[in-house]
Amino acid sequence: MKGIVLCCIALVLGHASSQVVEKCRTDTFPPPEDTELDTVIVNLDLDAEERWKAAIAPAQKDIVALIDVITDQFNKYVLEAADFAFDILLNTLPEPYQSEIKGIASVLELPPGQVCLYNIFYELFTVCTSIIQEDAHGQLYHARNLDFGLFLGWDNGNDTWLMSEKLRKIVRNVDYQQNGKSVYQSVSFLGYVGLLTAVKPDTFTVTVNERFNKEGGFIGIYRWLIGDRNEKWMGFLTPRYYGPSWQLQ
């Protein structure tokens, strides 16, 4: 079974397209008013399988379209094997993330294994950059770019990665609440339960960035599968309940 999971991961990487150089843009900041993000609330007092449902239901079609970009890389038989393998992987993930992913899958009406693959995708395509800048008045600014799912299809008409186009439609400000009060906030993709960009108001901000290395990505997934639970998921790295995008919650 471990071999099936690793083969599926290798196939994802094997379908990666050649890098395309994007054109330099100068019109992205300040962002246009029509790009202002909506805010959704995730109520942490609800059961894990229920807390994301209200947030993602209105965007069901857009989230499914994004996951289709990933699964379209496989033929029917490979996809069936991937669904089976990642469903097994899902059942090894820590709570409450395992149950949250299963709840999201039920709303999207997708196999849980496909939603699991979406949620660990950052482990495979690891880039991103963050900067911190202080102005003359001592005000700090924390900024980042988020490279998520590079190399999965190039849209020649719009000169951009196909996955980037799908991601834009599901980016939201997420307000995590307990007892009716905000405990932290994030800018994230609907259906993704980890934290890659987050802020605890008046306390700190955090961004997760990663680089390719010989023992990263699928090597870490393999170690997890053979029982090494000392490995950390980058997507679940920031403090939440478990350990580094899962520990901030």
JSON list of C-alpha atoms in Angstrom, two decimals:
[
{"chain": "A", "resi": 1, "resn": "MET", "atom": "CA", "xyz": [0.00, 0.00, 0.00]},
{"chain": "A", "resi": 2, "resn": "LYS", "atom": "CA", "xyz": [2.86, 2.37, 0.78]},
{"chain": "A", "resi": 3, "resn": "GLY", "atom": "CA", "xyz": [4.15, 1.63, -2.70]},
{"chain": "A", "resi": 4, "resn": "ILE", "atom": "CA", "xyz": [0.82, 2.65, -4.26]},
{"chain": "A", "resi": 5, "resn": "VAL", "atom": "CA", "xyz": [0.86, 5.99, -2.45]},
{"chain": "A", "resi": 6, "resn": "LEU", "atom": "CA", "xyz": [4.45, 6.66, -3.52]},
{"chain": "A", "resi": 7, "resn": "CYS", "atom": "CA", "xyz": [3.65, 5.74, -7.13]},
{"chain": "A", "resi": 8, "resn": "CYS", "atom": "CA", "xyz": [0.72, 8.18, -7.10]},
{"chain": "A", "resi": 9, "resn": "ILE", "atom": "CA", "xyz": [2.95, 10.92, -5.73]},
{"chain": "A", "resi": 10, "resn": "ALA", "atom": "CA", "xyz": [5.57, 10.18, -8.40]},
{"chain": "A", "resi": 11, "resn": "LEU", "atom": "CA", "xyz": [2.90, 10.41, -11.09]},
{"chain": "A", "resi": 12, "resn": "VAL", "atom": "CA", "xyz": [1.86, 13.84, -9.83]},
{"chain": "A", "resi": 13, "resn": "LEU", "atom": "CA", "xyz": [5.45, 14.99, -10.10]},
{"chain": "A", "resi": 14, "resn": "GLY", "atom": "CA", "xyz": [5.94, 13.23, -13.41]},
{"chain": "A", "resi": 15, "resn": "HIS", "atom": "CA", "xyz": [3.11, 15.19, -15.02]},
{"chain": "A", "resi": 16, "resn": "ALA", "atom": "CA", "xyz": [4.72, 18.51, -14.08]},
{"chain": "A", "resi": 17, "resn": "SER", "atom": "CA", "xyz": [5.06, 20.73, -17.12]},
{"chain": "A", "resi": 18, "resn": "SER", "atom": "CA", "xyz": [8.21, 22.56, -18.15]},
{"chain": "A", "resi": 19, "resn": "GLN", "atom": "CA", "xyz": [8.63, 25.89, -16.38]},
{"chain": "A", "resi": 20, "resn": "VAL", "atom": "CA", "xyz": [7.14, 28.86, -18.21]},
{"chain": "A", "resi": 21, "resn": "VAL", "atom": "CA", "xyz": [8.41, 32.36, -17.53]},
{"chain": "A", "resi": 22, "resn": "GLU", "atom": "CA", "xyz": [5.54, 34.67, -16.61]},
{"chain": "A", "resi": 23, "resn": "LYS", "atom": "CA", "xyz": [5.42, 38.28, -17.68]},
{"chain": "A", "resi": 24, "resn": "CYS", "atom": "CA", "xyz": [6.34, 40.91, -15.07]},
{"chain": "A", "resi": 25, "resn": "ARG", "atom": "CA", "xyz": [3.24, 42.70, -13.75]},
{"chain": "A", "resi": 26, "resn": "THR", "atom": "CA", "xyz": [3.13, 46.17, -12.19]},
{"chain": "A", "resi": 27, "resn": "ASP", "atom": "CA", "xyz": [-0.63, 46.48, -11.57]},
{"chain": "A", "resi": 28, "resn": "THR", "atom": "CA", "xyz": [-1.12, 44.11, -8.64]},
{"chain": "A", "resi": 29, "resn": "PHE", "atom": "CA", "xyz": [-0.60, 46.52, -5.73]},
{"chain": "A", "resi": 30, "resn": "PRO", "atom": "CA", "xyz": [-2.49, 48.30, -4.40]},
{"chain": "A", "resi": 31, "resn": "PRO", "atom": "CA", "xyz": [-5.05, 45.66, -5.34]},
{"chain": "A", "resi": 32, "resn": "PRO", "atom": "CA", "xyz": [-8.14, 46.79, -7.29]},
{"chain": "A", "resi": 33, "resn": "GLU", "atom": "CA", "xyz": [-11.30, 47.21, -5.21]},
{"chain": "A", "resi": 34, "resn": "ASP", "atom": "CA", "xyz": [-13.06, 44.44, -7.11]},
{"chain": "A", "resi": 35, "resn": "THR", "atom": "CA", "xyz": [-10.47, 41.93, -5.83]},
{"chain": "A", "resi": 36, "resn": "GLU", "atom": "CA", "xyz": [-11.29, 42.47, -2.14]},
{"chain": "A", "resi": 37, "resn": "LEU", "atom": "CA", "xyz": [-11.72, 39.10, -0.45]},
{"chain": "A", "resi": 38, "resn": "ASP", "atom": "CA", "xyz": [-14.86, 37.91, 1.29]},
{"chain": "A", "resi": 39, "resn": "THR", "atom": "CA", "xyz": [-14.60, 36.67, 4.88]},
{"chain": "A", "resi": 40, "resn": "VAL", "atom": "CA", "xyz": [-15.93, 33.32, 6.07]},
{"chain": "A", "resi": 41, "resn": "ILE", "atom": "CA", "xyz": [-16.28, 32.15, 9.67]},
{"chain": "A", "resi": 42, "resn": "VAL", "atom": "CA", "xyz": [-15.11, 28.76, 10.91]},
{"chain": "A", "resi": 43, "resn": "ASN", "atom": "CA", "xyz": [-16.72, 27.98, 14.26]},
{"chain": "A", "resi": 44, "resn": "LEU", "atom": "CA", "xyz": [-14.25, 25.86, 16.25]},
{"chain": "A", "resi": 45, "resn": "ASP", "atom": "CA", "xyz": [-16.97, 25.04, 18.77]},
{"chain": "A", "resi": 46, "resn": "LEU", "atom": "CA", "xyz": [-18.67, 22.82, 16.18]},
{"chain": "A", "resi": 47, "resn": "ASP", "atom": "CA", "xyz": [-17.70, 19.20, 15.61]},
{"chain": "A", "resi": 48, "resn": "ALA", "atom": "CA", "xyz": [-14.71, 18.92, 13.27]},
{"chain": "A", "resi": 49, "resn": "GLU", "atom": "CA", "xyz": [-16.76, 17.40, 10.42]},
{"chain": "A", "resi": 50, "resn": "GLU", "atom": "CA", "xyz": [-19.28, 20.26, 10.61]},
{"chain": "A", "resi": 51, "resn": "ARG", "atom": "CA", "xyz": [-17.21, 23.42, 11.12]},
{"chain": "A", "resi": 52, "resn": "TRP", "atom": "CA", "xyz": [-16.25, 24.03, 7.46]},
{"chain": "A", "resi": 53, "resn": "LYS", "atom": "CA", "xyz": [-19.57, 23.18, 5.81]},
{"chain": "A", "resi": 54, "resn": "ALA", "atom": "CA", "xyz": [-21.19, 26.64, 5.90]},
{"chain": "A", "resi": 55, "resn": "ALA", "atom": "CA", "xyz": [-18.00, 28.26, 4.57]},
{"chain": "A", "resi": 56, "resn": "ILE", "atom": "CA", "xyz": [-17.40, 25.97, 1.61]},
{"chain": "A", "resi": 57, "resn": "ALA", "atom": "CA", "xyz": [-20.91, 25.07, 0.46]},
{"chain": "A", "resi": 58, "resn": "PRO", "atom": "CA", "xyz": [-21.42, 28.27, -1.61]},
{"chain": "A", "resi": 59, "resn": "ALA", "atom": "CA", "xyz": [-18.12, 27.66, -3.42]},
{"chain": "A", "resi": 60, "resn": "GLN", "atom": "CA", "xyz": [-18.59, 23.92, -4.01]},
{"chain": "A", "resi": 61, "resn": "LYS", "atom": "CA", "xyz": [-18.29, 24.10, -7.82]},
{"chain": "A", "resi": 62, "resn": "ASP", "atom": "CA", "xyz": [-15.17, 26.27, -7.73]},
{"chain": "A", "resi": 63, "resn": "ILE", "atom": "CA", "xyz": [-13.41, 24.00, -5.22]},
{"chain": "A", "resi": 64, "resn": "VAL", "atom": "CA", "xyz": [-14.28, 20.91, -7.24]},
{"chain": "A", "resi": 65, "resn": "ALA", "atom": "CA", "xyz": [-12.96, 22.64, -10.39]},
{"chain": "A", "resi": 66, "resn": "LEU", "atom": "CA", "xyz": [-9.65, 23.24, -8.61]},
{"chain": "A", "resi": 67, "resn": "ILE", "atom": "CA", "xyz": [-9.32, 19.63, -7.47]},
{"chain": "A", "resi": 68, "resn": "ASP", "atom": "CA", "xyz": [-10.16, 18.54, -11.02]},
{"chain": "A", "resi": 69, "resn": "VAL", "atom": "CA", "xyz": [-6.99, 20.32, -12.21]},
{"chain": "A", "resi": 70, "resn": "ILE", "atom": "CA", "xyz": [-5.03, 17.90, -10.01]},
{"chain": "A", "resi": 71, "resn": "THR", "atom": "CA", "xyz": [-6.98, 14.73, -10.74]},
{"chain": "A", "resi": 72, "resn": "ASP", "atom": "CA", "xyz": [-7.13, 15.40, -14.49]},
{"chain": "A", "resi": 73, "resn": "GLN", "atom": "CA", "xyz": [-3.42, 14.54, -14.55]},
{"chain": "A", "resi": 74, "resn": "PHE", "atom": "CA", "xyz": [-4.36, 10.88, -14.10]},
{"chain": "A", "resi": 75, "resn": "ASN", "atom": "CA", "xyz": [-6.15, 8.35, -16.28]},
{"chain": "A", "resi": 76, "resn": "LYS", "atom": "CA", "xyz": [-9.16, 6.50, -14.88]},
{"chain": "A", "resi": 77, "resn": "TYR", "atom": "CA", "xyz": [-7.23, 3.57, -13.40]},
{"chain": "A", "resi": 78, "resn": "VAL", "atom": "CA", "xyz": [-4.47, 5.64, -11.81]},
{"chain": "A", "resi": 79, "resn": "LEU", "atom": "CA", "xyz": [-7.09, 7.96, -10.32]},
{"chain": "A", "resi": 80, "resn": "GLU", "atom": "CA", "xyz": [-8.93, 5.02, -8.77]},
{"chain": "A", "resi": 81, "resn": "ALA", "atom": "CA", "xyz": [-5.68, 3.81, -7.23]},
{"chain": "A", "resi": 82, "resn": "ALA", "atom": "CA", "xyz": [-4.88, 7.33, -5.99]},
{"chain": "A", "resi": 83, "resn": "ASP", "atom": "CA", "xyz": [-8.34, 7.68, -4.40]},
{"chain": "A", "resi": 84, "resn": "PHE", "atom": "CA", "xyz": [-7.78, 4.40, -2.56]},
{"chain": "A", "resi": 85, "resn": "ALA", "atom": "CA", "xyz": [-4.23, 5.19, -1.47]},
{"chain": "A", "resi": 86, "resn": "PHE", "atom": "CA", "xyz": [-4.85, 8.74, -0.25]},
{"chain": "A", "resi": 87, "resn": "ASP", "atom": "CA", "xyz": [-7.98, 7.61, 1.56]},
{"chain": "A", "resi": 88, "resn": "ILE", "atom": "CA", "xyz": [-5.74, 5.28, 3.59]},
{"chain": "A", "resi": 89, "resn": "LEU", "atom": "CA", "xyz": [-3.26, 8.12, 4.15]},
{"chain": "A", "resi": 90, "resn": "LEU", "atom": "CA", "xyz": [-6.12, 10.33, 5.36]},
{"chain": "A", "resi": 91, "resn": "ASN", "atom": "CA", "xyz": [-6.95, 7.85, 8.10]},
{"chain": "A", "resi": 92, "resn": "THR", "atom": "CA", "xyz": [-3.43, 8.23, 9.53]},
{"chain": "A", "resi": 93, "resn": "LEU", "atom": "CA", "xyz": [-3.61, 12.03, 9.83]},
{"chain": "A", "resi": 94, "resn": "PRO", "atom": "CA", "xyz": [-4.09, 13.59, 13.28]},
{"chain": "A", "resi": 95, "resn": "GLU", "atom": "CA", "xyz": [-7.39, 14.93, 14.52]},
{"chain": "A", "resi": 96, "resn": "PRO", "atom": "CA", "xyz": [-9.17, 17.23, 14.08]},
{"chain": "A", "resi": 97, "resn": "TYR", "atom": "CA", "xyz": [-7.79, 17.58, 10.55]},
{"chain": "A", "resi": 98, "resn": "GLN", "atom": "CA", "xyz": [-8.74, 14.08, 9.50]},
{"chain": "A", "resi": 99, "resn": "SER", "atom": "CA", "xyz": [-12.39, 14.70, 10.42]},
{"chain": "A", "resi": 100, "resn": "GLU", "atom": "CA", "xyz": [-12.38, 18.20, 8.91]},
{"chain": "A", "resi": 101, "resn": "ILE", "atom": "CA", "xyz": [-11.19, 16.82, 5.56]},
{"chain": "A", "resi": 102, "resn": "LYS", "atom": "CA", "xyz": [-13.86, 14.10, 5.66]},
{"chain": "A", "resi": 103, "resn": "GLY", "atom": "CA", "xyz": [-16.54, 16.72, 6.38]},
{"chain": "A", "resi": 104, "resn": "ILE", "atom": "CA", "xyz": [-15.34, 18.85, 3.48]},
{"chain": "A", "resi": 105, "resn": "ALA", "atom": "CA", "xyz": [-15.36, 15.81, 1.16]},
{"chain": "A", "resi": 106, "resn": "SER", "atom": "CA", "xyz": [-18.99, 15.14, 2.04]},
{"chain": "A", "resi": 107, "resn": "VAL", "atom": "CA", "xyz": [-19.99, 18.70, 1.08]},
{"chain": "A", "resi": 108, "resn": "LEU", "atom": "CA", "xyz": [-17.99, 18.57, -2.16]},
{"chain": "A", "resi": 109, "resn": "GLU", "atom": "CA", "xyz": [-19.37, 15.10, -2.93]},
{"chain": "A", "resi": 110, "resn": "LEU", "atom": "CA", "xyz": [-15.84, 13.91, -3.74]},
{"chain": "A", "resi": 111, "resn": "PRO", "atom": "CA", "xyz": [-13.87, 10.87, -2.56]},
{"chain": "A", "resi": 112, "resn": "PRO", "atom": "CA", "xyz": [-12.10, 11.77, 0.71]},
{"chain": "A", "resi": 113, "resn": "GLY", "atom": "CA", "xyz": [-8.81, 10.67, -0.84]},
{"chain": "A", "resi": 114, "resn": "GLN", "atom": "CA", "xyz": [-8.99, 13.45, -3.44]},
{"chain": "A", "resi": 115, "resn": "VAL", "atom": "CA", "xyz": [-9.59, 16.10, -0.78]},
{"chain": "A", "resi": 116, "resn": "CYS", "atom": "CA", "xyz": [-6.71, 14.62, 1.23]},
{"chain": "A", "resi": 117, "resn": "LEU", "atom": "CA", "xyz": [-4.43, 14.96, -1.83]},
{"chain": "A", "resi": 118, "resn": "TYR", "atom": "CA", "xyz": [-5.45, 18.63, -2.14]},
{"chain": "A", "resi": 119, "resn": "ASN", "atom": "CA", "xyz": [-4.62, 19.20, 1.53]},
{"chain": "A", "resi": 120, "resn": "ILE", "atom": "CA", "xyz": [-1.11, 17.72, 1.34]},
{"chain": "A", "resi": 121, "resn": "PHE", "atom": "CA", "xyz": [-0.25, 19.24, -2.03]},
{"chain": "A", "resi": 122, "resn": "TYR", "atom": "CA", "xyz": [2.00, 21.88, -0.47]},
{"chain": "A", "resi": 123, "resn": "GLU", "atom": "CA", "xyz": [4.30, 19.07, 0.65]},
{"chain": "A", "resi": 124, "resn": "LEU", "atom": "CA", "xyz": [5.05, 18.29, -3.01]},
{"chain": "A", "resi": 125, "resn": "PHE", "atom": "CA", "xyz": [5.31, 21.73, -4.62]},
{"chain": "A", "resi": 126, "resn": "THR", "atom": "CA", "xyz": [7.33, 23.76, -2.17]},
{"chain": "A", "resi": 127, "resn": "VAL", "atom": "CA", "xyz": [8.30, 27.34, -2.85]},
{"chain": "A", "resi": 128, "resn": "CYS", "atom": "CA", "xyz": [7.00, 30.75, -1.58]},
{"chain": "A", "resi": 129, "resn": "THR", "atom": "CA", "xyz": [8.75, 33.80, -0.14]},
{"chain": "A", "resi": 130, "resn": "SER", "atom": "CA", "xyz": [7.93, 36.12, 2.77]},
{"chain": "A", "resi": 131, "resn": "ILE", "atom": "CA", "xyz": [9.32, 39.54, 3.66]},
{"chain": "A", "resi": 132, "resn": "ILE", "atom": "CA", "xyz": [9.07, 41.77, 6.75]},
{"chain": "A", "resi": 133, "resn": "GLN", "atom": "CA", "xyz": [9.56, 45.52, 6.34]},
{"chain": "A", "resi": 134, "resn": "GLU", "atom": "CA", "xyz": [9.59, 48.33, 8.90]},
{"chain": "A", "resi": 135, "resn": "ASP", "atom": "CA", "xyz": [8.76, 51.88, 7.83]},
{"chain": "A", "resi": 136, "resn": "ALA", "atom": "CA", "xyz": [10.18, 55.14, 9.20]},
{"chain": "A", "resi": 137, "resn": "HIS", "atom": "CA", "xyz": [7.47, 55.23, 11.90]},
{"chain": "A", "resi": 138, "resn": "GLY", "atom": "CA", "xyz": [8.19, 51.76, 13.24]},
{"chain": "A", "resi": 139, "resn": "GLN", "atom": "CA", "xyz": [5.18, 50.13, 11.56]},
{"chain": "A", "resi": 140, "resn": "LEU", "atom": "CA", "xyz": [5.88, 46.54, 10.56]},
{"chain": "A", "resi": 141, "resn": "TYR", "atom": "CA", "xyz": [4.57, 44.99, 7.34]},
{"chain": "A", "resi": 142, "resn": "HIS", "atom": "CA", "xyz": [4.53, 41.24, 6.76]},
{"chain": "A", "resi": 143, "resn": "ALA", "atom": "CA", "xyz": [4.00, 40.21, 3.14]},
{"chain": "A", "resi": 144, "resn": "ARG", "atom": "CA", "xyz": [4.27, 36.99, 1.18]},
{"chain": "A", "resi": 145, "resn": "ASN", "atom": "CA", "xyz": [3.69, 35.32, -2.15]},
{"chain": "A", "resi": 146, "resn": "LEU", "atom": "CA", "xyz": [2.17, 31.85, -2.14]},
{"chain": "A", "resi": 147, "resn": "ASP", "atom": "CA", "xyz": [3.26, 29.41, -4.85]},
{"chain": "A", "resi": 148, "resn": "PHE", "atom": "CA", "xyz": [0.79, 26.55, -4.66]},
{"chain": "A", "resi": 149, "resn": "GLY", "atom": "CA", "xyz": [0.59, 23.79, -7.25]},
{"chain": "A", "resi": 150, "resn": "LEU", "atom": "CA", "xyz": [3.05, 25.08, -9.80]},
{"chain": "A", "resi": 151, "resn": "PHE", "atom": "CA", "xyz": [3.60, 23.34, -13.13]},
{"chain": "A", "resi": 152, "resn": "LEU", "atom": "CA", "xyz": [0.11, 21.85, -13.42]},
{"chain": "A", "resi": 153, "resn": "GLY", "atom": "CA", "xyz": [-1.00, 23.17, -16.77]},
{"chain": "A", "resi": 154, "resn": "TRP", "atom": "CA", "xyz": [-0.24, 26.45, -18.51]},
{"chain": "A", "resi": 155, "resn": "ASP", "atom": "CA", "xyz": [-3.05, 28.67, -19.83]},
{"chain": "A", "resi": 156, "resn": "ASN", "atom": "CA", "xyz": [-1.61, 30.21, -22.99]},
{"chain": "A", "resi": 157, "resn": "GLY", "atom": "CA", "xyz": [-4.56, 32.58, -23.34]},
{"chain": "A", "resi": 158, "resn": "ASN", "atom": "CA", "xyz": [-4.02, 34.25, -19.96]},
{"chain": "A", "resi": 159, "resn": "ASP", "atom": "CA", "xyz": [-0.27, 33.61, -19.54]},
{"chain": "A", "resi": 160, "resn": "THR", "atom": "CA", "xyz": [-0.65, 31.97, -16.15]},
{"chain": "A", "resi": 161, "resn": "TRP", "atom": "CA", "xyz": [-0.72, 28.59, -14.46]},
{"chain": "A", "resi": 162, "resn": "LEU", "atom": "CA", "xyz": [-4.11, 26.92, -14.78]},
{"chain": "A", "resi": 163, "resn": "MET", "atom": "CA", "xyz": [-4.20, 26.10, -11.07]},
{"chain": "A", "resi": 164, "resn": "SER", "atom": "CA", "xyz": [-3.59, 29.76, -10.19]},
{"chain": "A", "resi": 165, "resn": "GLU", "atom": "CA", "xyz": [-6.73, 30.73, -12.10]},
{"chain": "A", "resi": 166, "resn": "LYS", "atom": "CA", "xyz": [-8.79, 28.20, -10.15]},
{"chain": "A", "resi": 167, "resn": "LEU", "atom": "CA", "xyz": [-7.26, 29.19, -6.82]},
{"chain": "A", "resi": 168, "resn": "ARG", "atom": "CA", "xyz": [-8.18, 32.86, -7.26]},
{"chain": "A", "resi": 169, "resn": "LYS", "atom": "CA", "xyz": [-11.86, 31.95, -7.10]},
{"chain": "A", "resi": 170, "resn": "ILE", "atom": "CA", "xyz": [-11.62, 30.25, -3.72]},
{"chain": "A", "resi": 171, "resn": "VAL", "atom": "CA", "xyz": [-9.27, 32.56, -1.79]},
{"chain": "A", "resi": 172, "resn": "ARG", "atom": "CA", "xyz": [-10.96, 33.89, 1.35]},
{"chain": "A", "resi": 173, "resn": "ASN", "atom": "CA", "xyz": [-10.23, 35.63, 4.62]},
{"chain": "A", "resi": 174, "resn": "VAL", "atom": "CA", "xyz": [-10.98, 32.99, 7.24]},
{"chain": "A", "resi": 175, "resn": "ASP", "atom": "CA", "xyz": [-11.99, 34.05, 10.75]},
{"chain": "A", "resi": 176, "resn": "TYR", "atom": "CA", "xyz": [-11.60, 31.19, 13.26]},
{"chain": "A", "resi": 177, "resn": "GLN", "atom": "CA", "xyz": [-13.89, 31.72, 16.24]},
{"chain": "A", "resi": 178, "resn": "GLN", "atom": "CA", "xyz": [-14.49, 30.19, 19.65]},
{"chain": "A", "resi": 179, "resn": "ASN", "atom": "CA", "xyz": [-17.30, 31.25, 21.95]},
{"chain": "A", "resi": 180, "resn": "GLY", "atom": "CA", "xyz": [-18.35, 33.80, 19.32]},
{"chain": "A", "resi": 181, "resn": "LYS", "atom": "CA", "xyz": [-14.98, 35.57, 19.40]},
{"chain": "A", "resi": 182, "resn": "SER", "atom": "CA", "xyz": [-12.19, 35.67, 16.84]},
{"chain": "A", "resi": 183, "resn": "VAL", "atom": "CA", "xyz": [-9.10, 33.78, 18.03]},
{"chain": "A", "resi": 184, "resn": "TYR", "atom": "CA", "xyz": [-7.05, 34.07, 14.83]},
{"chain": "A", "resi": 185, "resn": "GLN", "atom": "CA", "xyz": [-7.47, 34.80, 11.14]},
{"chain": "A", "resi": 186, "resn": "SER", "atom": "CA", "xyz": [-6.02, 33.46, 7.92]},
{"chain": "A", "resi": 187, "resn": "VAL", "atom": "CA", "xyz": [-5.93, 34.10, 4.20]},
{"chain": "A", "resi": 188, "resn": "SER", "atom": "CA", "xyz": [-6.49, 30.67, 2.71]},
{"chain": "A", "resi": 189, "resn": "PHE", "atom": "CA", "xyz": [-8.10, 28.50, 0.05]},
{"chain": "A", "resi": 190, "resn": "LEU", "atom": "CA", "xyz": [-11.52, 27.07, 0.78]},
{"chain": "A", "resi": 191, "resn": "GLY", "atom": "CA", "xyz": [-11.34, 23.35, 1.45]},
{"chain": "A", "resi": 192, "resn": "TYR", "atom": "CA", "xyz": [-7.77, 23.57, 2.74]},
{"chain": "A", "resi": 193, "resn": "VAL", "atom": "CA", "xyz": [-7.64, 22.94, 6.49]},
{"chain": "A", "resi": 194, "resn": "GLY", "atom": "CA", "xyz": [-4.02, 23.91, 7.17]},
{"chain": "A", "resi": 195, "resn": "LEU", "atom": "CA", "xyz": [-2.62, 27.37, 7.82]},
{"chain": "A", "resi": 196, "resn": "LEU", "atom": "CA", "xyz": [0.01, 28.87, 5.54]},
{"chain": "A", "resi": 197, "resn": "THR", "atom": "CA", "xyz": [-0.72, 32.57, 6.23]},
{"chain": "A", "resi": 198, "resn": "ALA", "atom": "CA", "xyz": [-2.23, 33.66, 9.53]},
{"chain": "A", "resi": 199, "resn": "VAL", "atom": "CA", "xyz": [-2.48, 36.38, 12.16]},
{"chain": "A", "resi": 200, "resn": "LYS", "atom": "CA", "xyz": [-3.42, 36.39, 15.83]},
{"chain": "A", "resi": 201, "resn": "PRO", "atom": "CA", "xyz": [-4.64, 39.98, 16.29]},
{"chain": "A", "resi": 202, "resn": "ASP", "atom": "CA", "xyz": [-2.33, 42.21, 18.33]},
{"chain": "A", "resi": 203, "resn": "THR", "atom": "CA", "xyz": [-0.03, 39.25, 18.97]},
{"chain": "A", "resi": 204, "resn": "PHE", "atom": "CA", "xyz": [1.86, 37.90, 15.96]},
{"chain": "A", "resi": 205, "resn": "THR", "atom": "CA", "xyz": [1.69, 37.00, 12.27]},
{"chain": "A", "resi": 206, "resn": "VAL", "atom": "CA", "xyz": [3.00, 33.85, 10.63]},
{"chain": "A", "resi": 207, "resn": "THR", "atom": "CA", "xyz": [3.68, 32.62, 7.12]},
{"chain": "A", "resi": 208, "resn": "VAL", "atom": "CA", "xyz": [4.89, 29.18, 6.06]},
{"chain": "A", "resi": 209, "resn": "ASN", "atom": "CA", "xyz": [7.50, 28.95, 3.31]},
{"chain": "A", "resi": 210, "resn": "GLU", "atom": "CA", "xyz": [9.39, 25.93, 2.06]},
{"chain": "A", "resi": 211, "resn": "ARG", "atom": "CA", "xyz": [12.13, 24.97, -0.37]},
{"chain": "A", "resi": 212, "resn": "PHE", "atom": "CA", "xyz": [12.84, 21.77, -2.25]},
{"chain": "A", "resi": 213, "resn": "ASN", "atom": "CA", "xyz": [15.46, 19.53, -0.66]},
{"chain": "A", "resi": 214, "resn": "LYS", "atom": "CA", "xyz": [16.52, 15.93, -1.09]},
{"chain": "A", "resi": 215, "resn": "GLU", "atom": "CA", "xyz": [14.66, 14.74, 2.00]},
{"chain": "A", "resi": 216, "resn": "GLY", "atom": "CA", "xyz": [11.55, 16.87, 1.69]},
{"chain": "A", "resi": 217, "resn": "GLY", "atom": "CA", "xyz": [8.12, 16.36, 0.18]},
{"chain": "A", "resi": 218, "resn": "PHE", "atom": "CA", "xyz": [7.35, 12.79, -0.75]},
{"chain": "A", "resi": 219, "resn": "ILE", "atom": "CA", "xyz": [10.29, 11.46, 1.35]},
{"chain": "A", "resi": 220, "resn": "GLY", "atom": "CA", "xyz": [8.59, 12.86, 4.43]},
{"chain": "A", "resi": 221, "resn": "ILE", "atom": "CA", "xyz": [5.28, 11.33, 3.33]},
{"chain": "A", "resi": 222, "resn": "TYR", "atom": "CA", "xyz": [7.01, 7.95, 2.95]},
{"chain": "A", "resi": 223, "resn": "ARG", "atom": "CA", "xyz": [8.45, 8.21, 6.46]},
{"chain": "A", "resi": 224, "resn": "TRP", "atom": "CA", "xyz": [5.02, 9.05, 7.80]},
{"chain": "A", "resi": 225, "resn": "LEU", "atom": "CA", "xyz": [3.54, 6.00, 6.07]},
{"chain": "A", "resi": 226, "resn": "ILE", "atom": "CA", "xyz": [6.10, 3.65, 7.60]},
{"chain": "A", "resi": 227, "resn": "GLY", "atom": "CA", "xyz": [5.22, 4.92, 11.05]},
{"chain": "A", "resi": 228, "resn": "ASP", "atom": "CA", "xyz": [7.64, 7.80, 11.69]},
{"chain": "A", "resi": 229, "resn": "ARG", "atom": "CA", "xyz": [5.26, 10.28, 13.34]},
{"chain": "A", "resi": 230, "resn": "ASN", "atom": "CA", "xyz": [8.15, 12.63, 14.15]},
{"chain": "A", "resi": 231, "resn": "GLU", "atom": "CA", "xyz": [7.79, 14.03, 10.65]},
{"chain": "A", "resi": 232, "resn": "LYS", "atom": "CA", "xyz": [5.92, 17.35, 10.34]},
{"chain": "A", "resi": 233, "resn": "TRP", "atom": "CA", "xyz": [3.47, 18.36, 7.64]},
{"chain": "A", "resi": 234, "resn": "MET", "atom": "CA", "xyz": [4.40, 21.80, 6.26]},
{"chain": "A", "resi": 235, "resn": "GLY", "atom": "CA", "xyz": [0.76, 22.53, 5.53]},
{"chain": "A", "resi": 236, "resn": "PHE", "atom": "CA", "xyz": [-0.03, 21.76, 9.15]},
{"chain": "A", "resi": 237, "resn": "LEU", "atom": "CA", "xyz": [3.09, 23.32, 10.66]},
{"chain": "A", "resi": 238, "resn": "THR", "atom": "CA", "xyz": [1.77, 26.45, 12.35]},
{"chain": "A", "resi": 239, "resn": "PRO", "atom": "CA", "xyz": [0.41, 25.71, 15.84]},
{"chain": "A", "resi": 240, "resn": "ARG", "atom": "CA", "xyz": [-3.20, 24.67, 15.94]},
{"chain": "A", "resi": 241, "resn": "TYR", "atom": "CA", "xyz": [-3.89, 21.44, 17.83]},
{"chain": "A", "resi": 242, "resn": "TYR", "atom": "CA", "xyz": [-1.15, 19.29, 16.48]},
{"chain": "A", "resi": 243, "resn": "GLY", "atom": "CA", "xyz": [2.15, 20.34, 15.19]},
{"chain": "A", "resi": 244, "resn": "PRO", "atom": "CA", "xyz": [3.82, 23.02, 12.64]},
{"chain": "A", "resi": 245, "resn": "SER", "atom": "CA", "xyz": [0.01, 24.58, 9.11]},
{"chain": "A", "resi": 246, "resn": "TRP", "atom": "CA", "xyz": [-2.09, 22.53, 11.73]},
{"chain": "A", "resi": 247, "resn": "GLN", "atom": "CA", "xyz": [-0.78, 23.96, 15.07]},
{"chain": "A", "resi": 248, "resn": "LEU", "atom": "CA", "xyz": [-1.90, 27.62, 15.09]},
{"chain": "A", "resi": 249, "resn": "GLN", "atom": "CA", "xyz": [-5.59, 26.75, 15.24]}
]
